[in-house]
Coordinates of C-alpha atoms and ligand atoms in Angstrom, one line a residue:
X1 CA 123.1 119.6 89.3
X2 CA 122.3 116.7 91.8
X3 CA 125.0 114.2 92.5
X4 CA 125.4 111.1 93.9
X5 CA 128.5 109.4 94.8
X6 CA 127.9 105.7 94.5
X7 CA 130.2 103.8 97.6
X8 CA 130.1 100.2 97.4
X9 CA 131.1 98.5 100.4
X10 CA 132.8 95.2 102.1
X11 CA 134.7 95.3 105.5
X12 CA 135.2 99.0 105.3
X13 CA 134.2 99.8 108.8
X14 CA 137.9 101.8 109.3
X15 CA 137.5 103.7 106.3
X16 CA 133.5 104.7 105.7
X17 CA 133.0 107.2 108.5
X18 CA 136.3 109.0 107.7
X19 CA 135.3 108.8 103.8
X20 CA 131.9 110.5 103.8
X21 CA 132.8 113.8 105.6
X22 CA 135.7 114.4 103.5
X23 CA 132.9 113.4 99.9
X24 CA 130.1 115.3 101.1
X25 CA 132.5 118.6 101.8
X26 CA 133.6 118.7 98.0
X27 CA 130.4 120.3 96.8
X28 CA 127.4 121.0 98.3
X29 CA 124.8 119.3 96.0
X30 CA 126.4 116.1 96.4
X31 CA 125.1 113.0 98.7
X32 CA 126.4 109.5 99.3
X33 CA 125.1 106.0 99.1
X34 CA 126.7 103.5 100.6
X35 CA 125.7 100.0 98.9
X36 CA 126.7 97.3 102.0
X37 CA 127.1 93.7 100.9
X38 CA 126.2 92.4 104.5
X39 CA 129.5 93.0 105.3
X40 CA 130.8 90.4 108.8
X41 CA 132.8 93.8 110.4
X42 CA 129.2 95.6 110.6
X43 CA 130.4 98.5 107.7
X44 CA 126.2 98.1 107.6
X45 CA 125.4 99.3 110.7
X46 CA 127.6 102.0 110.9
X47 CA 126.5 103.0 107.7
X48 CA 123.1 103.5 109.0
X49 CA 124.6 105.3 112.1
X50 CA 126.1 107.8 109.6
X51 CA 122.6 108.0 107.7
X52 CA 120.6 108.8 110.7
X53 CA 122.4 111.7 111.5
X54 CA 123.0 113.1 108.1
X55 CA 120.2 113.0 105.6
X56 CA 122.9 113.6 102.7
X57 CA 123.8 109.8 103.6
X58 CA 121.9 107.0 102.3
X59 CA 122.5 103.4 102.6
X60 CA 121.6 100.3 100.7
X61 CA 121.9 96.6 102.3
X62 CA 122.4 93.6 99.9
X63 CA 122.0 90.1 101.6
X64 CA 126.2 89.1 101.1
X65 CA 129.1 89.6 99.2
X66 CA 127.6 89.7 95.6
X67 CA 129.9 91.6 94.2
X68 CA 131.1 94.6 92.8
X69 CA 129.4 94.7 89.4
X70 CA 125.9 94.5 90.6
X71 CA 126.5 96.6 93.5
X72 CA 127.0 99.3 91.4
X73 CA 124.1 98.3 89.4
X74 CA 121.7 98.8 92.4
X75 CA 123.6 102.0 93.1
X76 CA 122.8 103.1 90.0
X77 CA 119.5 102.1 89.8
X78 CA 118.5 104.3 93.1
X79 CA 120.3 107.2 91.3
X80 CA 117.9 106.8 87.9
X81 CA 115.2 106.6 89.8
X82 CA 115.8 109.3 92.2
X83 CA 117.1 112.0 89.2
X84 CA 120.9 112.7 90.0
X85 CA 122.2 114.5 87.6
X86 CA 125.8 113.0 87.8
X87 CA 126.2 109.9 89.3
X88 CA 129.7 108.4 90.7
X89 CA 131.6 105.7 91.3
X90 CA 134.2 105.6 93.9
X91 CA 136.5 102.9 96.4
X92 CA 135.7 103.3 99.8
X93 CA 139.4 102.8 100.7
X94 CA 141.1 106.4 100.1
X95 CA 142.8 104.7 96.9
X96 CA 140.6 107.5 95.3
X97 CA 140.8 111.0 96.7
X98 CA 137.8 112.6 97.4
X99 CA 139.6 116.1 95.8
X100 CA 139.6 114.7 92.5
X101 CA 135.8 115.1 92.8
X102 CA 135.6 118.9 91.5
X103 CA 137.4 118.2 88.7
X104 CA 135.6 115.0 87.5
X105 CA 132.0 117.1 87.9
X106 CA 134.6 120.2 86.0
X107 CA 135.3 117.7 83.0
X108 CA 131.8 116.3 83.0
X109 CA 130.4 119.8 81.5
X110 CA 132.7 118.3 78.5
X111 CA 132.4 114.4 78.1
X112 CA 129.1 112.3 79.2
X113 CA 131.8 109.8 81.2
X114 CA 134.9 111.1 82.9
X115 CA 137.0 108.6 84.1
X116 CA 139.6 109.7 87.3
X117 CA 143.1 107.9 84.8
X118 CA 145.8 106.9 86.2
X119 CA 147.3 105.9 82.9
X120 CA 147.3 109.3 81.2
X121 CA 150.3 112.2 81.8
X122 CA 150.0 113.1 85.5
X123 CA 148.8 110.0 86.5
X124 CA 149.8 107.6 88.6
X125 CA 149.8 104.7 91.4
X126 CA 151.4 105.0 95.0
X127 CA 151.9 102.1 97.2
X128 CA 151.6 99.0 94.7
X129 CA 154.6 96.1 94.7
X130 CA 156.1 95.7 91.0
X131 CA 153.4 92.7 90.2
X132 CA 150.6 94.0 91.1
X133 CA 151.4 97.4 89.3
X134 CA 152.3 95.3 86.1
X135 CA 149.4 92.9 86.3
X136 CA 147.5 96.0 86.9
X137 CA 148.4 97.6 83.9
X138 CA 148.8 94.3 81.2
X139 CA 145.0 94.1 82.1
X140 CA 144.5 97.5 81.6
X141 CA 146.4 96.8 77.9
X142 CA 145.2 94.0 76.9
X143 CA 141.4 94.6 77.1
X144 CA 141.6 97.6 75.7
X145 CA 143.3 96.1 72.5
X146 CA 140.4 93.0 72.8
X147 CA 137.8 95.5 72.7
X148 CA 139.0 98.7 70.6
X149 CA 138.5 100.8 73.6
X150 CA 140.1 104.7 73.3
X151 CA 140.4 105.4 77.3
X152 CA 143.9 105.3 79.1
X153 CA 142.6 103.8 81.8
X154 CA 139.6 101.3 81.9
X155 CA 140.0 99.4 84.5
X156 CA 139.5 102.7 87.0
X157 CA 136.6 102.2 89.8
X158 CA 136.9 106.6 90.1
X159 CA 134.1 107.8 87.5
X160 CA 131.4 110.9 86.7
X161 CA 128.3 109.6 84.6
X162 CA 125.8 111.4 83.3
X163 CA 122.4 110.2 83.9
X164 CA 121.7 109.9 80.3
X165 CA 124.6 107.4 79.8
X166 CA 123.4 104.9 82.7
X167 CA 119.6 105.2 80.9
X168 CA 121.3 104.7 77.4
X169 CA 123.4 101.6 77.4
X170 CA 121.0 98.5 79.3
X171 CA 122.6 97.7 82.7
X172 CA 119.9 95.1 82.4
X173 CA 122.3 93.1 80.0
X174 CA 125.6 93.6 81.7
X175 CA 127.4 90.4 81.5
X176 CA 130.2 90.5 84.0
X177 CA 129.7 90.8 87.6
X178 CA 133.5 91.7 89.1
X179 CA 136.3 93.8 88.0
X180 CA 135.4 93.7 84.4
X181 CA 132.4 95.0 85.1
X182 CA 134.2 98.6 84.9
X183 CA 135.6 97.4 81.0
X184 CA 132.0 96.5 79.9
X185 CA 130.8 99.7 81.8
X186 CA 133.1 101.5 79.0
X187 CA 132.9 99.3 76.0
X188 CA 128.8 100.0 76.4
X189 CA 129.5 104.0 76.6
X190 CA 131.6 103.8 73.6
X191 CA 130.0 101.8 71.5
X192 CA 126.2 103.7 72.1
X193 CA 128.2 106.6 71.2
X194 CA 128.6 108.7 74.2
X195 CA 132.0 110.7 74.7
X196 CA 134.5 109.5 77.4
X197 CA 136.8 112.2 79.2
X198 CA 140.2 111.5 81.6
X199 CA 141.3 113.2 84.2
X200 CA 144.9 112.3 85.5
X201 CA 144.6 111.1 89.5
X202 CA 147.2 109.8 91.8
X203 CA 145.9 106.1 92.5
X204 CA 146.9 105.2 96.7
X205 CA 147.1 102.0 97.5
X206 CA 144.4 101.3 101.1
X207 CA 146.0 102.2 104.2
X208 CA 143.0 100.1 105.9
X209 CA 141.2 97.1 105.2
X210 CA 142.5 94.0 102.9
X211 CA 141.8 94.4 99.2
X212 CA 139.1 92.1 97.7
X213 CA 141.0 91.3 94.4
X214 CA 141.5 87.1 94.4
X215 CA 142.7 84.9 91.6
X216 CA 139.2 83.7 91.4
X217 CA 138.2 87.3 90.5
X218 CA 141.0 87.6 88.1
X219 CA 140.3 84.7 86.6
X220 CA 136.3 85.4 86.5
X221 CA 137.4 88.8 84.7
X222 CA 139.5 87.4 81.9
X223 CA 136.4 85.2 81.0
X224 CA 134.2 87.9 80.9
X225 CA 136.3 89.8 78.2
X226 CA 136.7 86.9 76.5
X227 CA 133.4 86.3 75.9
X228 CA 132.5 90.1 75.4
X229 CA 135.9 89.7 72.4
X230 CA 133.7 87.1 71.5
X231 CA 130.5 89.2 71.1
X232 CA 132.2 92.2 68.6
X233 CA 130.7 91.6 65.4
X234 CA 132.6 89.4 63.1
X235 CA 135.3 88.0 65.9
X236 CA 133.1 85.0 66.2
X237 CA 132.8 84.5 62.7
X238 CA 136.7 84.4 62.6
X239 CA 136.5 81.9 64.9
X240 CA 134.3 79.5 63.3
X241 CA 136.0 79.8 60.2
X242 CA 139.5 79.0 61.5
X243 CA 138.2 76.0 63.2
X244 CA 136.1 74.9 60.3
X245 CA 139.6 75.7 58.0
X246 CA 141.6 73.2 60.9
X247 CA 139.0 70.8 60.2
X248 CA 139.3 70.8 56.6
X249 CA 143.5 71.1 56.2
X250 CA 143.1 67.6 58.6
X251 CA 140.9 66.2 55.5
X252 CA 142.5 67.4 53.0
X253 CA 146.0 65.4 54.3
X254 CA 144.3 62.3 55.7
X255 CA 142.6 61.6 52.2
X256 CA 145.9 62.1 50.3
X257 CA 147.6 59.9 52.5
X258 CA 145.2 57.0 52.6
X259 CA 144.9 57.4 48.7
X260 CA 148.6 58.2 47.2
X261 CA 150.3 56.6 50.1
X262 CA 147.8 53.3 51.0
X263 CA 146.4 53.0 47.4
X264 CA 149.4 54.0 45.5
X265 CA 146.9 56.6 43.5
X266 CA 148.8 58.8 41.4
X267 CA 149.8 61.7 43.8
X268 CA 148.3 64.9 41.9
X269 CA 145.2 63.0 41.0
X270 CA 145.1 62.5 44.7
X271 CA 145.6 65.8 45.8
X272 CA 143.2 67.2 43.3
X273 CA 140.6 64.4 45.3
X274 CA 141.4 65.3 48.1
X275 CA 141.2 68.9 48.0
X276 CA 137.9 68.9 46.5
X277 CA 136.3 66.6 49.3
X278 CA 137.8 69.1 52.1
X279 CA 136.6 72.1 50.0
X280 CA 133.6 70.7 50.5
X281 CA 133.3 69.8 54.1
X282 CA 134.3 73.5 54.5
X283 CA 132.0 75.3 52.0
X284 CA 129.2 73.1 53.8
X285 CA 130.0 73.9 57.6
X286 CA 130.3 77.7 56.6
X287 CA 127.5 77.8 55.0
X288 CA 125.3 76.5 57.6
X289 CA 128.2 78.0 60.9
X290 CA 130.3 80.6 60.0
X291 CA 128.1 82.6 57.8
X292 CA 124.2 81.2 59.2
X293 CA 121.9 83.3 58.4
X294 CA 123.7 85.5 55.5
X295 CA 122.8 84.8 51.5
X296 CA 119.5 82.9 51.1
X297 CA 118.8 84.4 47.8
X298 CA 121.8 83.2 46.3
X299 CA 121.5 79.7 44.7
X300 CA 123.5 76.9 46.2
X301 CA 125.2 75.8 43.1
X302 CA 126.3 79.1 42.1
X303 CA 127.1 79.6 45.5
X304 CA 129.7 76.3 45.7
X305 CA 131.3 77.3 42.5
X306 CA 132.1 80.8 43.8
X307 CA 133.4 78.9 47.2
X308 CA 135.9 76.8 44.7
X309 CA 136.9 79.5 42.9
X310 CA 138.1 81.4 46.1
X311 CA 139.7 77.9 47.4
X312 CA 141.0 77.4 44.1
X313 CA 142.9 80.9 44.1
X314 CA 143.8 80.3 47.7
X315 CA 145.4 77.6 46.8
X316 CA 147.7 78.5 44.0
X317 CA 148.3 81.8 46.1
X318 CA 149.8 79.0 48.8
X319 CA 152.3 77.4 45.8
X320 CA 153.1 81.5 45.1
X321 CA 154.0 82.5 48.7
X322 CA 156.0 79.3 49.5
X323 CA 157.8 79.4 46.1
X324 CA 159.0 83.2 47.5
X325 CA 159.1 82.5 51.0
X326 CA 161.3 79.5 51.4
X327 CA 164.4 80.8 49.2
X328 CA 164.3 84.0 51.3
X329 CA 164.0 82.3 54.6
X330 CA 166.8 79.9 53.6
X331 CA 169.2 82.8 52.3
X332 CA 168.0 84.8 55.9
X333 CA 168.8 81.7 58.3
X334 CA 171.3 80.0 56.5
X335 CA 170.0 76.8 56.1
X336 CA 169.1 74.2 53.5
X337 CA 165.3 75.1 51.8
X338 CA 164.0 71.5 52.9
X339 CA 165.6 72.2 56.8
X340 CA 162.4 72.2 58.9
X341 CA 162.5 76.0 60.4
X342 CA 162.2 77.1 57.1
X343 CA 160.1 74.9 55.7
X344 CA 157.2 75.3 58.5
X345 CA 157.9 79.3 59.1
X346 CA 157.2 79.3 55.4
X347 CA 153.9 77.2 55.9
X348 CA 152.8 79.2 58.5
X349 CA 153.1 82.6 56.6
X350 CA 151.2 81.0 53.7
X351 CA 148.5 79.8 56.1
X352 CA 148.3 82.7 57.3
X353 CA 147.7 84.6 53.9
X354 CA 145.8 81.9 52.7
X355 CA 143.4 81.9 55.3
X356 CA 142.7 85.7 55.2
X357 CA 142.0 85.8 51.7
X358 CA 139.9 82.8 51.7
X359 CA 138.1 84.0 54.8
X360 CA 137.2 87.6 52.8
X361 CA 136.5 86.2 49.5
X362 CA 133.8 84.0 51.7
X363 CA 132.7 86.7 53.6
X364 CA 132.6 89.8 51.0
X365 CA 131.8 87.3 47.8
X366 CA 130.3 83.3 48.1
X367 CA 128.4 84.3 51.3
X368 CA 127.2 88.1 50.5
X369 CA 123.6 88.1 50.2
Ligands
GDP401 N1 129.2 96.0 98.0 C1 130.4 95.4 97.6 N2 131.5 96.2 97.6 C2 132.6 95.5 97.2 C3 132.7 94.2 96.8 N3 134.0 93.9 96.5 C4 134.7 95.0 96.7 N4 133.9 96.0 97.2 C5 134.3 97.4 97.5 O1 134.8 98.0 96.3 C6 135.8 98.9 96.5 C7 137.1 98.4 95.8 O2 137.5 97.2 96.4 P1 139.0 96.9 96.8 O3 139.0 95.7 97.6 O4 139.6 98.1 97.4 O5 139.7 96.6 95.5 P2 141.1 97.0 95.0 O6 141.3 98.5 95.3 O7 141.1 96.7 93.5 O8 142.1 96.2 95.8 C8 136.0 98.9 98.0 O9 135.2 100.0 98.5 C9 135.4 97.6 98.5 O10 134.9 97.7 99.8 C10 131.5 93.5 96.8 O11 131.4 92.3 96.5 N5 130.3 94.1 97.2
MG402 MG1 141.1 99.5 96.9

C-alpha cells in the first residue's frame, strides 16, 4: 500500500524539516509532498533542500498564496496520477501528530475516508483560548446541520483517503477554495456514497509560525456553505417559494386596503378579490420559479384550479389555527386575545403551518408532473 502524506505549506520554514523525519518514520511505504505556496520565509527552498537528499520527499511550487483548498487539489492530483494507494492530508504545524498516522492507515482497512476527530470520545484540542475553541466548534455544528453531514468532526485538516474516493467525487467542481474546502471534501464523500470513519486525536495548537485563519477566510467559508445549503436538492425551491409567498401576502393586504379601506368595498367581497389576485401572482411565479421545469403534461387550467384548491384550504386552515392559537396564547401569557404578543405569535404559527402545507400540496400535487 503506497501512501502519500499531502503537506500544504505557507511560512512553515520552523516546522517542515522537523515534520518530515518524524512522517516518513511512521511506516515505511509512506512519502511526503510538500505543496509550497511561494511562501516569503523560503519554506520552498528548504523544501527542495529536504527533497534532494531524500527521494521519499517531493515538493510542489505554486506561484503565491492561493490557498488551502486548491493546494490540496494539486496534491491530490500528483497522488492520482502517481497511484498512492492512501492519500493524506495533514497541517504542517505539529497541530496534527504524525503518531496518529498508524491508526488512520489502521481504520482505513474499514472506512474509504478516516478523519483524525477531535469531536468524538477521546478527542480533543490543547492550546486554543475560549473563542477560538467555541468558534471552532459552532462551525463545526452548524455545517454539519446545513448539510446533513454524519462525521463528528468536519472541519479536521488530519485525513486518510482512498484513492478511489478522490477519483469518485469531481475535484474538478469543488466550489470552495479555503477552510470549507474540508466540509465540501466530506459532503462529496458522503453523498457519492463512500463510508467515512473517526478516529479520536488530541488537536495542539502551533508552537511555531502564525496561523493563517483571517476574518476574511471565515467569512469566505460561511459563503461557501451557504451556497453549497443552497445547492441540496429542494432547499432552493424553499427558498423561492417563501419569497414568492412574501410577495403575495404584500398583495393580498395592499389590494384589501386600497379596496375596503379607499373604496369603501364591502370588506369580505374585498378580501375574497384580493386573495384571488395574490393567488394568482403566486401560482404564476411558481409555476415558471419555484417549480421550472416540473409538470408540462399537466394542463394549465387544471393546473390553477388544483393551485386554488390548496390556497383555498391553506387558507381556512389559517382561520382554524388562529381560532385555537389565540385563546391558548392568551390563557398562557395572561393577556387580552387582541394584545399584540398574542395576536402576532399566533400569526406567525399559522404562517408557518400555512406555508408548509401550501408549499407540499404545490410541490407533491398542482406541480407533480
Ligand atoms: N500551500 C498553502 N498552504 C496553506 C495555505 N494556508 C494555510 N496553509 C497551510 O495549511 C496548514 C494549516 O494552516 P494553519 O495556518 O495552521 O491553520 P490553523 O491550524 O487552522 O490555524 C498549515 O500547514 C499551513 O502552512 C495556503 O494558502 N497555501
Ligand atoms: Mg494550524
Amino acid at each position: 500500500m503506497k501512501k502519500l502524506i499531502i503537506v500544504p505549506t505557507y511560512n512553515e520554514k520552523d516546522n517542515i524539516d522537523k515534520i518530515a523525519p518524524k512522517v516518513l518514520e511512521q511506516d515505511d511505504l509512506i512519502d511526503i509532498l510538500i505543496v509550497d505556496d511561494n511562501s516569503p520565509d523560503g519554506t520552498g527552498e528548504l523544501a527542495d533542500e529536504m527533497a534532494r537528499d531524500n527521494s521519499r520527499i517531493k515538493v510542489l511550487h505554486r506561484k503565491g498564496k492561493l490557498g488551502l483548498g486548491s493546494a490540496y487539489v494539486a496534491g491530490f492530483n500528483y497522488g492520482i496520477e502517481h497511484k498512492y494507494d492512501l492519500i493524506f492530508e495533514m497541517d504542517a504545524d505539529f497541530s496534527h501528530d504524525p503518531k496518529y498516522i498508524p491508526e488512520l492507515i489502521k481504520a482505513s482497512e474499514e472506512y474509504n475516508l478516516v478523519l483524525g476527530s477531535r469531536w468524538v470520545k477521546g478527542g480533543g484540542v490543547e492550546g486554543w483560548p475560549w473563542y477560538r475553541y467555541t468558534a471552532s466548534w459552532g462551525a463545526n455544528l452548524a455545517a454539519r446541520l446545513l448539510l446533513s453531514l454524519k462525521p463528528k468532526d468536519i472541519t479536521s485538516g488530519f485525513r486518510c483517503y482512498h484513492r478511489e474516493v478522490l477519483e469518485g467525487i469531481n475535484l474538478h467542481g469543488i466550489i470552495s477554495s479555503g477552510y470549507a474546502f474540508q466540509e465540501e471534501l466530506i459532503y462529496r464523500t458522503q453523498k457519492a456514497g463512500f463510508s467515512i470513519g473517526e478516529i479520536p486525536i488530541t488537536f495542539v495548537d502551533r508552537k511555531e509560525g502564525q496561523s493563517k485563519m483571517t476574518k476574511k477566510e471565515i467569512i469566505t467559508s460561511s459563503k461557501a456553505i451557504i451556497k453549497l445549503f443552497m445547492h441540496r436538492r429542494g432547499v432552493g425551491q424553499i427558498v423561492k417559494f417563501g419569497i414568492i409567498g412574501a410577495t403575495g401576502t404584500a398583495i393580498d393586504f395592499g389590494i384589501l386596503n386600497i379596496l375596503a379601506v379607499v373604496f369603501k368595498v364591502n370588506v369580505y367581497l374585498s378580501a375574497s378579490i384580493s386573495f384571488i389576485v395574490a393567488a394568482t401572482n403566486n401560482f404564476y411565479w411558481n409555476k415558471r420559479w419555484t417549480f421550472r421545469g416540473a409538470a408540462n403534461n399537466k394542463k394549465m387550467h387544471l393546473q390553477f384550479v388544483q393551485y386554488l384548491i390548496v390556497a383555498g384550504i391553506g387558507f381556512s386552515l389559517n382561520l382554524v389555527i388562529l381560532r385555537i392559537c389565540v385563546p391558548a396564547f392568551s390563557s398562557a401569557f395572561k393577556l387580552e386575545n387582541s394584545a399584540p404578543l398574542v395576536v402576532n405569535l399566533s400569526k406567525v404559527v399559522s404562517t408557518l403551518l400555512v406555508m408548509t402545507w401550501n408549499f407540499l400540496g404545490s410541490k407533491k400535487w398542482v406541480f407533480k408532473g
